[in-house]
CSV table of C-alpha atoms in Angstrom, one decimal:
chain,number,residue,atom,x,y,z
A,80,MET,CA,-16.1,7.5,11.4
A,81,ALA,CA,-15.1,4.0,10.1
A,82,ASN,CA,-11.4,3.2,9.9
A,83,PRO,CA,-11.0,1.1,6.8
A,84,GLN,CA,-7.7,-0.7,6.3
A,85,PRO,CA,-5.5,1.2,3.8
A,86,GLN,CA,-4.0,-2.0,2.4
A,87,GLY,CA,-5.8,-3.7,-0.5
A,88,PRO,CA,-6.9,-7.3,-0.3
A,89,GLU,CA,-5.1,-10.1,-2.2
A,90,ASP,CA,-5.1,-9.9,-6.0
A,91,GLY,CA,-8.3,-11.0,-7.6
A,92,GLU,CA,-10.3,-11.1,-4.4
A,93,ARG,CA,-13.5,-9.1,-4.4
A,94,MET,CA,-14.1,-7.3,-1.1
A,95,THR,CA,-16.8,-4.9,-0.1
A,96,ARG,CA,-15.9,-2.5,2.6
A,97,HIS,CA,-17.8,0.4,4.2
A,98,LEU,CA,-17.1,3.9,5.3
A,99,THR,CA,-19.5,5.9,7.5
A,100,LEU,CA,-19.6,9.4,6.0
A,101,ARG,CA,-19.9,12.7,7.7
A,102,ASP,CA,-23.7,12.6,7.7
A,103,GLY,CA,-24.0,9.0,8.8
A,104,THR,CA,-24.5,7.5,5.3
A,105,VAL,CA,-22.7,4.3,5.0
A,106,LEU,CA,-20.8,4.2,1.7
A,107,ALA,CA,-20.0,0.8,0.2
A,108,TYR,CA,-16.9,0.3,-2.0
A,109,ARG,CA,-15.0,-2.6,-3.4
A,110,ASP,CA,-11.3,-2.9,-3.0
A,111,ILE,CA,-9.4,-5.4,-5.1
A,112,GLY,CA,-5.8,-6.0,-6.1
A,113,SER,CA,-2.6,-4.2,-5.0
A,114,GLY,CA,-0.3,-1.7,-6.4
A,115,PRO,CA,-0.9,1.9,-7.6
A,116,VAL,CA,-4.5,3.0,-7.1
A,117,LEU,CA,-7.2,3.2,-9.8
A,118,PHE,CA,-10.3,4.8,-8.5
A,119,LEU,CA,-13.4,4.0,-10.6
A,120,VAL,CA,-16.5,6.2,-10.4
A,121,HIS,CA,-19.6,4.8,-12.1
A,122,GLY,CA,-22.4,6.7,-13.9
A,123,TRP,CA,-25.9,7.7,-13.2
A,124,ALA,CA,-28.3,4.9,-12.2
A,125,ALA,CA,-25.5,2.3,-12.5
A,126,SER,CA,-23.2,1.0,-9.7
A,127,GLY,CA,-19.7,-0.2,-9.1
A,128,ILE,CA,-20.7,-3.6,-10.4
A,129,PHE,CA,-20.7,-2.2,-14.0
A,130,PHE,CA,-16.9,-2.0,-13.6
A,131,GLU,CA,-16.5,-5.6,-12.3
A,132,ASP,CA,-15.0,-7.0,-15.5
A,133,ILE,CA,-12.4,-4.4,-16.1
A,134,ALA,CA,-11.5,-4.2,-12.4
A,135,ALA,CA,-10.7,-7.9,-12.4
A,136,ARG,CA,-8.5,-7.4,-15.4
A,137,LEU,CA,-6.7,-4.4,-13.9
A,138,ALA,CA,-6.2,-5.9,-10.4
A,139,ASP,CA,-3.1,-7.9,-11.5
A,140,GLU,CA,-1.2,-4.6,-11.6
A,141,PHE,CA,-3.3,-2.0,-9.7
A,142,ARG,CA,-5.3,-1.7,-6.5
A,143,VAL,CA,-8.7,-0.9,-7.8
A,144,ILE,CA,-11.2,0.9,-5.6
A,145,ILE,CA,-14.8,1.1,-6.8
A,146,PRO,CA,-17.3,3.0,-4.7
A,147,ASP,CA,-21.1,2.8,-5.0
A,148,LEU,CA,-22.3,6.4,-5.2
A,149,ARG,CA,-25.2,7.6,-3.0
A,150,GLY,CA,-28.5,6.1,-4.1
A,151,HIS,CA,-26.7,3.4,-6.1
A,152,GLY,CA,-25.8,-0.2,-5.5
A,153,ASP,CA,-25.2,-0.9,-1.8
A,154,THR,CA,-25.0,2.8,-0.8
A,155,PRO,CA,-28.2,4.4,0.4
A,156,ALA,CA,-29.2,7.9,-0.7
A,157,GLY,CA,-28.8,9.3,2.8
A,158,PRO,CA,-30.7,12.1,4.3
A,159,GLY,CA,-32.3,14.7,2.1
A,160,ARG,CA,-31.9,15.0,-1.6
A,161,ALA,CA,-28.5,14.0,-2.8
A,162,THR,CA,-26.7,16.4,-5.2
A,163,ILE,CA,-23.5,16.2,-7.3
A,164,THR,CA,-21.6,18.2,-4.7
A,165,ASP,CA,-22.6,15.6,-2.1
A,166,LEU,CA,-21.2,12.9,-4.2
A,167,ALA,CA,-18.1,14.9,-4.9
A,168,ASP,CA,-17.5,15.4,-1.2
A,169,ASP,CA,-18.1,11.7,-0.5
A,170,MET,CA,-15.4,10.8,-3.0
A,171,ASP,CA,-13.0,13.2,-1.5
A,172,GLU,CA,-13.8,11.9,2.0
A,173,LEU,CA,-13.2,8.3,0.9
A,174,ILE,CA,-9.9,9.1,-0.8
A,175,ALA,CA,-8.7,11.2,2.2
A,176,THR,CA,-9.8,8.5,4.7
A,177,LEU,CA,-8.0,5.7,2.8
A,178,GLY,CA,-4.9,7.9,2.6
A,179,ILE,CA,-4.3,7.0,-1.0
A,180,ALA,CA,-2.2,9.1,-3.3
A,181,PRO,CA,-1.3,9.6,-6.1
A,182,ILE,CA,-4.2,7.9,-7.8
A,183,ILE,CA,-5.7,7.6,-11.3
A,184,ALA,CA,-9.4,8.5,-11.1
A,185,LEU,CA,-11.8,7.3,-13.8
A,186,GLY,CA,-15.2,8.8,-14.2
A,187,TRP,CA,-17.8,7.3,-16.5
A,188,SER,CA,-20.7,9.5,-17.5
A,189,MET,CA,-22.0,11.2,-14.3
A,190,GLY,CA,-19.0,9.8,-12.6
A,191,ALA,CA,-16.9,12.2,-14.6
A,192,THR,CA,-19.1,15.1,-13.4
A,193,VAL,CA,-18.6,13.9,-9.8
A,194,LEU,CA,-14.8,13.9,-10.3
A,195,TRP,CA,-14.8,17.3,-12.0
A,196,SER,CA,-16.9,18.7,-9.1
A,197,MET,CA,-14.5,17.0,-6.6
A,198,ILE,CA,-11.5,18.7,-8.2
A,199,GLU,CA,-13.3,22.0,-8.3
A,200,ARG,CA,-14.1,21.8,-4.6
A,201,HIS,CA,-11.0,20.1,-3.2
A,202,GLY,CA,-8.3,20.4,-5.8
A,203,HIS,CA,-6.3,17.6,-7.6
A,204,ASP,CA,-3.2,17.2,-5.4
A,205,ARG,CA,-4.0,13.5,-4.8
A,206,LEU,CA,-4.6,12.8,-8.4
A,207,ALA,CA,-1.9,11.8,-10.9
A,208,GLY,CA,-4.3,11.7,-13.7
A,209,MET,CA,-7.9,11.2,-14.7
A,210,VAL,CA,-9.8,9.2,-17.3
A,211,ILE,CA,-13.1,10.7,-18.6
A,212,GLU,CA,-15.4,8.2,-20.2
A,213,ASP,CA,-18.0,9.7,-22.6
A,214,MET,CA,-19.1,12.8,-20.8
A,215,SER,CA,-19.7,16.5,-21.3
A,216,PRO,CA,-19.0,19.3,-18.7
A,217,ARG,CA,-22.5,20.5,-19.3
A,218,ILE,CA,-25.2,18.0,-20.4
A,219,LEU,CA,-27.9,20.6,-21.3
A,220,ASN,CA,-27.9,22.4,-24.7
A,221,ASP,CA,-28.9,25.9,-25.5
A,222,ALA,CA,-28.3,28.5,-28.3
A,223,SER,CA,-24.7,28.9,-27.2
A,224,TRP,CA,-23.8,25.3,-26.3
A,225,THR,CA,-24.5,22.3,-28.5
A,226,LEU,CA,-22.0,19.8,-27.0
A,227,GLY,CA,-24.3,18.5,-24.3
A,228,MET,CA,-26.4,15.3,-24.8
A,229,SER,CA,-26.8,14.4,-28.4
A,230,SER,CA,-30.5,14.0,-28.0
A,231,GLY,CA,-30.8,17.8,-27.9
A,232,MET,CA,-31.4,17.7,-24.2
A,233,ASP,CA,-32.3,21.2,-23.0
A,234,VAL,CA,-33.9,22.6,-19.8
A,235,GLU,CA,-37.5,21.8,-20.8
A,236,ALA,CA,-36.5,18.3,-21.9
A,237,SER,CA,-34.7,17.7,-18.7
A,238,VAL,CA,-37.7,18.7,-16.6
A,239,ARG,CA,-39.9,16.3,-18.7
A,240,ALA,CA,-37.3,13.6,-18.1
A,241,THR,CA,-37.3,14.0,-14.3
A,242,ALA,CA,-41.1,13.9,-14.3
A,243,ALA,CA,-41.0,10.7,-16.3
A,244,MET,CA,-38.5,9.1,-13.9
A,245,ARG,CA,-40.7,9.9,-10.9
A,246,ALA,CA,-43.9,8.8,-12.7
A,247,ASP,CA,-42.7,5.4,-13.9
A,248,TRP,CA,-39.1,4.5,-13.2
A,249,PRO,CA,-39.2,1.0,-14.7
A,250,ALA,CA,-40.5,2.3,-18.0
A,251,TYR,CA,-37.9,5.1,-18.0
A,252,ALA,CA,-35.1,2.6,-17.2
A,253,ALA,CA,-36.3,0.3,-20.0
A,254,ALA,CA,-36.0,3.1,-22.5
A,255,PHE,CA,-32.7,4.3,-21.2
A,256,ALA,CA,-30.9,0.9,-21.0
A,257,PRO,CA,-30.4,0.3,-24.8
A,258,ARG,CA,-28.9,3.8,-25.2
A,259,ILE,CA,-25.9,2.8,-23.0
A,260,PHE,CA,-24.7,0.7,-25.9
A,261,ALA,CA,-24.0,1.1,-29.6
A,262,ARG,CA,-27.2,0.6,-31.5
A,263,ASP,CA,-26.0,-2.4,-33.5
A,264,ARG,CA,-24.6,-4.0,-30.4
A,265,ALA,CA,-27.9,-3.5,-28.5
A,266,ALA,CA,-29.8,-5.0,-31.4
A,267,ARG,CA,-27.4,-7.9,-31.9
A,268,GLU,CA,-26.9,-8.8,-28.2
A,269,PRO,CA,-30.2,-8.0,-26.4
A,270,GLN,CA,-28.9,-9.9,-23.3
A,271,ILE,CA,-26.4,-7.2,-22.6
A,272,VAL,CA,-29.3,-4.7,-22.5
A,273,ALA,CA,-31.4,-7.0,-20.3
A,274,GLU,CA,-28.5,-7.5,-17.9
A,275,ALA,CA,-28.0,-3.7,-17.5
A,276,LEU,CA,-31.8,-3.1,-17.1
A,277,THR,CA,-32.0,-5.6,-14.3
A,278,LEU,CA,-29.5,-3.5,-12.4
A,279,LEU,CA,-30.9,-0.1,-13.4
A,280,VAL,CA,-34.5,-0.9,-12.5
A,281,ALA,CA,-33.5,-1.5,-8.9
A,282,ARG,CA,-32.8,2.2,-8.3
A,283,ASN,CA,-35.2,4.5,-6.5
A,284,ALA,CA,-37.1,6.7,-8.8
A,285,ASN,CA,-36.9,9.9,-6.6
A,286,SER,CA,-33.2,9.4,-5.9
A,287,MET,CA,-32.5,9.1,-9.6
A,288,ALA,CA,-34.6,12.1,-10.5
A,289,ASP,CA,-33.0,14.2,-7.8
A,290,LEU,CA,-29.5,13.4,-9.0
A,291,TRP,CA,-30.5,13.9,-12.7
A,292,ALA,CA,-31.8,17.3,-11.8
A,293,SER,CA,-28.6,18.1,-9.9
A,294,MET,CA,-26.4,16.9,-12.8
A,295,ALA,CA,-28.4,19.0,-15.3
A,296,GLN,CA,-27.6,22.1,-13.2
A,297,GLN,CA,-23.8,21.5,-13.5
A,298,ASP,CA,-21.7,23.6,-15.8
A,299,LEU,CA,-18.0,22.8,-15.2
A,300,ARG,CA,-16.6,24.3,-18.4
A,301,ALA,CA,-14.9,27.2,-16.6
A,302,THR,CA,-13.0,24.9,-14.2
A,303,LEU,CA,-11.5,22.6,-16.9
A,304,PRO,CA,-8.5,24.8,-17.8
A,305,GLY,CA,-7.3,24.7,-14.2
A,306,MET,CA,-7.2,20.9,-14.1
A,307,ALA,CA,-3.5,20.6,-14.9
A,308,ILE,CA,-3.1,16.8,-14.7
A,309,PRO,CA,-2.8,14.3,-17.5
A,310,ALA,CA,-6.3,13.3,-18.8
A,311,LEU,CA,-7.4,10.5,-21.1
A,312,ILE,CA,-10.7,11.2,-22.9
A,313,ALA,CA,-12.2,7.9,-23.7
A,314,PHE,CA,-15.3,7.9,-25.9
A,315,GLY,CA,-17.5,5.6,-27.9
A,316,GLU,CA,-17.5,6.6,-31.6
A,317,ARG,CA,-21.1,5.2,-31.8
A,318,SER,CA,-22.3,6.9,-28.6
A,319,ASP,CA,-25.9,8.0,-28.6
A,320,ALA,CA,-25.1,10.2,-25.6
A,321,TYR,CA,-22.4,12.5,-26.8
A,322,GLY,CA,-20.8,13.2,-30.2
A,323,PRO,CA,-17.0,13.2,-31.0
A,324,GLU,CA,-17.1,17.0,-31.0
A,325,THR,CA,-17.6,16.9,-27.2
A,326,SER,CA,-14.4,14.8,-26.8
A,327,ARG,CA,-12.5,17.2,-29.1
A,328,TYR,CA,-13.7,20.1,-26.9
A,329,LEU,CA,-12.3,18.4,-23.8
A,330,VAL,CA,-8.9,17.7,-25.4
A,331,GLU,CA,-8.7,21.3,-26.5
A,332,THR,CA,-9.8,22.7,-23.1
A,333,LEU,CA,-8.1,20.5,-20.5
A,334,PRO,CA,-4.4,21.4,-20.2
A,335,ALA,CA,-2.9,17.9,-20.7
A,336,ALA,CA,-5.5,15.7,-22.4
A,337,THR,CA,-5.4,13.1,-25.2
A,338,ALA,CA,-8.3,11.2,-26.7
A,339,HIS,CA,-9.0,7.5,-27.4
A,340,GLY,CA,-12.0,6.7,-29.5
A,341,PHE,CA,-13.6,3.2,-29.4
A,342,ALA,CA,-14.8,2.3,-32.8
A,343,HIS,CA,-17.4,-0.3,-31.8
A,344,SER,CA,-18.7,1.3,-28.6
A,345,GLY,CA,-21.6,3.5,-27.6
A,346,HIS,CA,-21.7,5.2,-24.2
A,347,ALA,CA,-19.9,2.5,-22.3
A,348,PRO,CA,-16.6,1.4,-24.0
A,349,HIS,CA,-15.5,-0.3,-20.8
A,350,LEU,CA,-18.4,-2.7,-21.2
A,351,GLU,CA,-18.4,-2.9,-25.0
A,352,GLN,CA,-14.7,-3.2,-25.8
A,353,PRO,CA,-13.2,-4.2,-22.4
A,354,GLU,CA,-9.9,-5.5,-23.6
A,355,GLU,CA,-9.0,-2.4,-25.6
A,356,PHE,CA,-10.4,-0.2,-22.8
A,357,VAL,CA,-8.2,-1.9,-20.2
A,358,ASP,CA,-5.1,-1.6,-22.4
A,359,ALA,CA,-5.8,2.1,-22.8
A,360,VAL,CA,-6.3,2.7,-19.1
A,361,ARG,CA,-3.3,0.6,-18.2
A,362,ASN,CA,-1.0,2.4,-20.5
A,363,PHE,CA,-2.3,5.9,-19.5
A,364,ALA,CA,-2.0,5.0,-15.8
A,365,ARG,CA,1.6,3.9,-16.2
A,366,GLN,CA,2.6,7.0,-18.0
A,367,ALA,CA,0.7,9.4,-15.7
A,368,LEU,CA,2.1,7.8,-12.5
A,369,ALA,CA,5.6,7.8,-13.9
A,370,GLN,CA,5.2,11.5,-14.7
A,371,ALA,CA,3.9,12.2,-11.2
A,372,ALA,CA,6.9,10.3,-9.7
A,373,SER,CA,9.3,12.3,-11.9
A,374,ASN,CA,7.7,15.6,-10.9
A,375,ASP,CA,8.0,14.6,-7.2
A,376,THR,CA,11.7,13.8,-7.7
A,377,ILE,CA,12.3,17.1,-9.4
A,378,GLU,CA,10.4,19.1,-6.7
A,379,GLY,CA,12.3,17.2,-4.0
A,380,SER,CA,15.7,18.0,-5.5
A,381,THR,CA,14.9,21.7,-5.7
A,382,GLN,CA,13.9,22.0,-2.1
C-alpha cells in the first residue's frame, strides 16, 4: 500500500497524489491548502476537476482533498464491475490511510450516495459534518416513493438508461450534460455545457452503466436517522434532477440538518453559484468543526 504524506501541500498549489487500494487499483486524489480538512466527493460521470474552482477558493482556510472515484478522472475502474459499496470502501480507506479527522465531507449527487454508504458501512466517527449537494437517498421512484429523480425515473426507465449508455455513451452524455445546470443558464451560457460535456464524454460507457445500475439499487433511507452529525443540505432551486421536497425530506430525516437553497442553480450549485456555495460551506464547516471540538472537550473532561 502506498504511504502518502499526511501533510497538505502549500496553499493554492495543486498536487495530484496516488493511493494503491486493497485490490491494486491506484486511486488519484488532489490535495491542496492546509488547515481543517474538507473532503470533496464528485458525482456520477464527473471527476474531481469539477471542484477545482471551489477548492481553490477554500484552500486559503482548509486542506481540501478531492479524490477521483473509480472509473472517473485519473482513477481506473479497477477489476470487475465497480459498485457504490466499492467506492464507499475506497473513500474510507483513503481517509483512514491519510489519518485525517475530524473532517467535513461533501458529496455532490452520486458522491452523496457514496458518503452515505461509507457511513452505513464504517460509521461517522471521523466526520465532523457532511454537506449533501442535490441528492436523494433513493433515486428510483415507485408508488410509495416520489422523491427520487424528478424525471420520474423508475426501474424500467433506469434499465433503459443503462442500455442507452452502453449503446452510445457520447449521445447519452450530450443529452445529460445540459441537465446538470439550470435550464436558463444552460441556454444562456452554452459554453458551460460544452466544457462539462468534454469531460463527461471521456468516461467509459460500461463503467458508467455499471455504476448507474449500482446507484439505482441503493436505498439509504433507513440509515439516515442514525447519521447524528451536522449536515448541510445544499440544493439548486432550479434543479432538473431533484425537487425541493427531496431536500425537505432530508432535513426532516437527518438528526441535525439544515438546508440552503441556491436560487439560480440547477443540479450543481458549486458550479453555478460558486461564491455563495463557498460561503455556505465555509460557514457550515467552521460551525461543525467548532461543535466537534467542543464535544471532544466535554467528553475529555468527563473521563
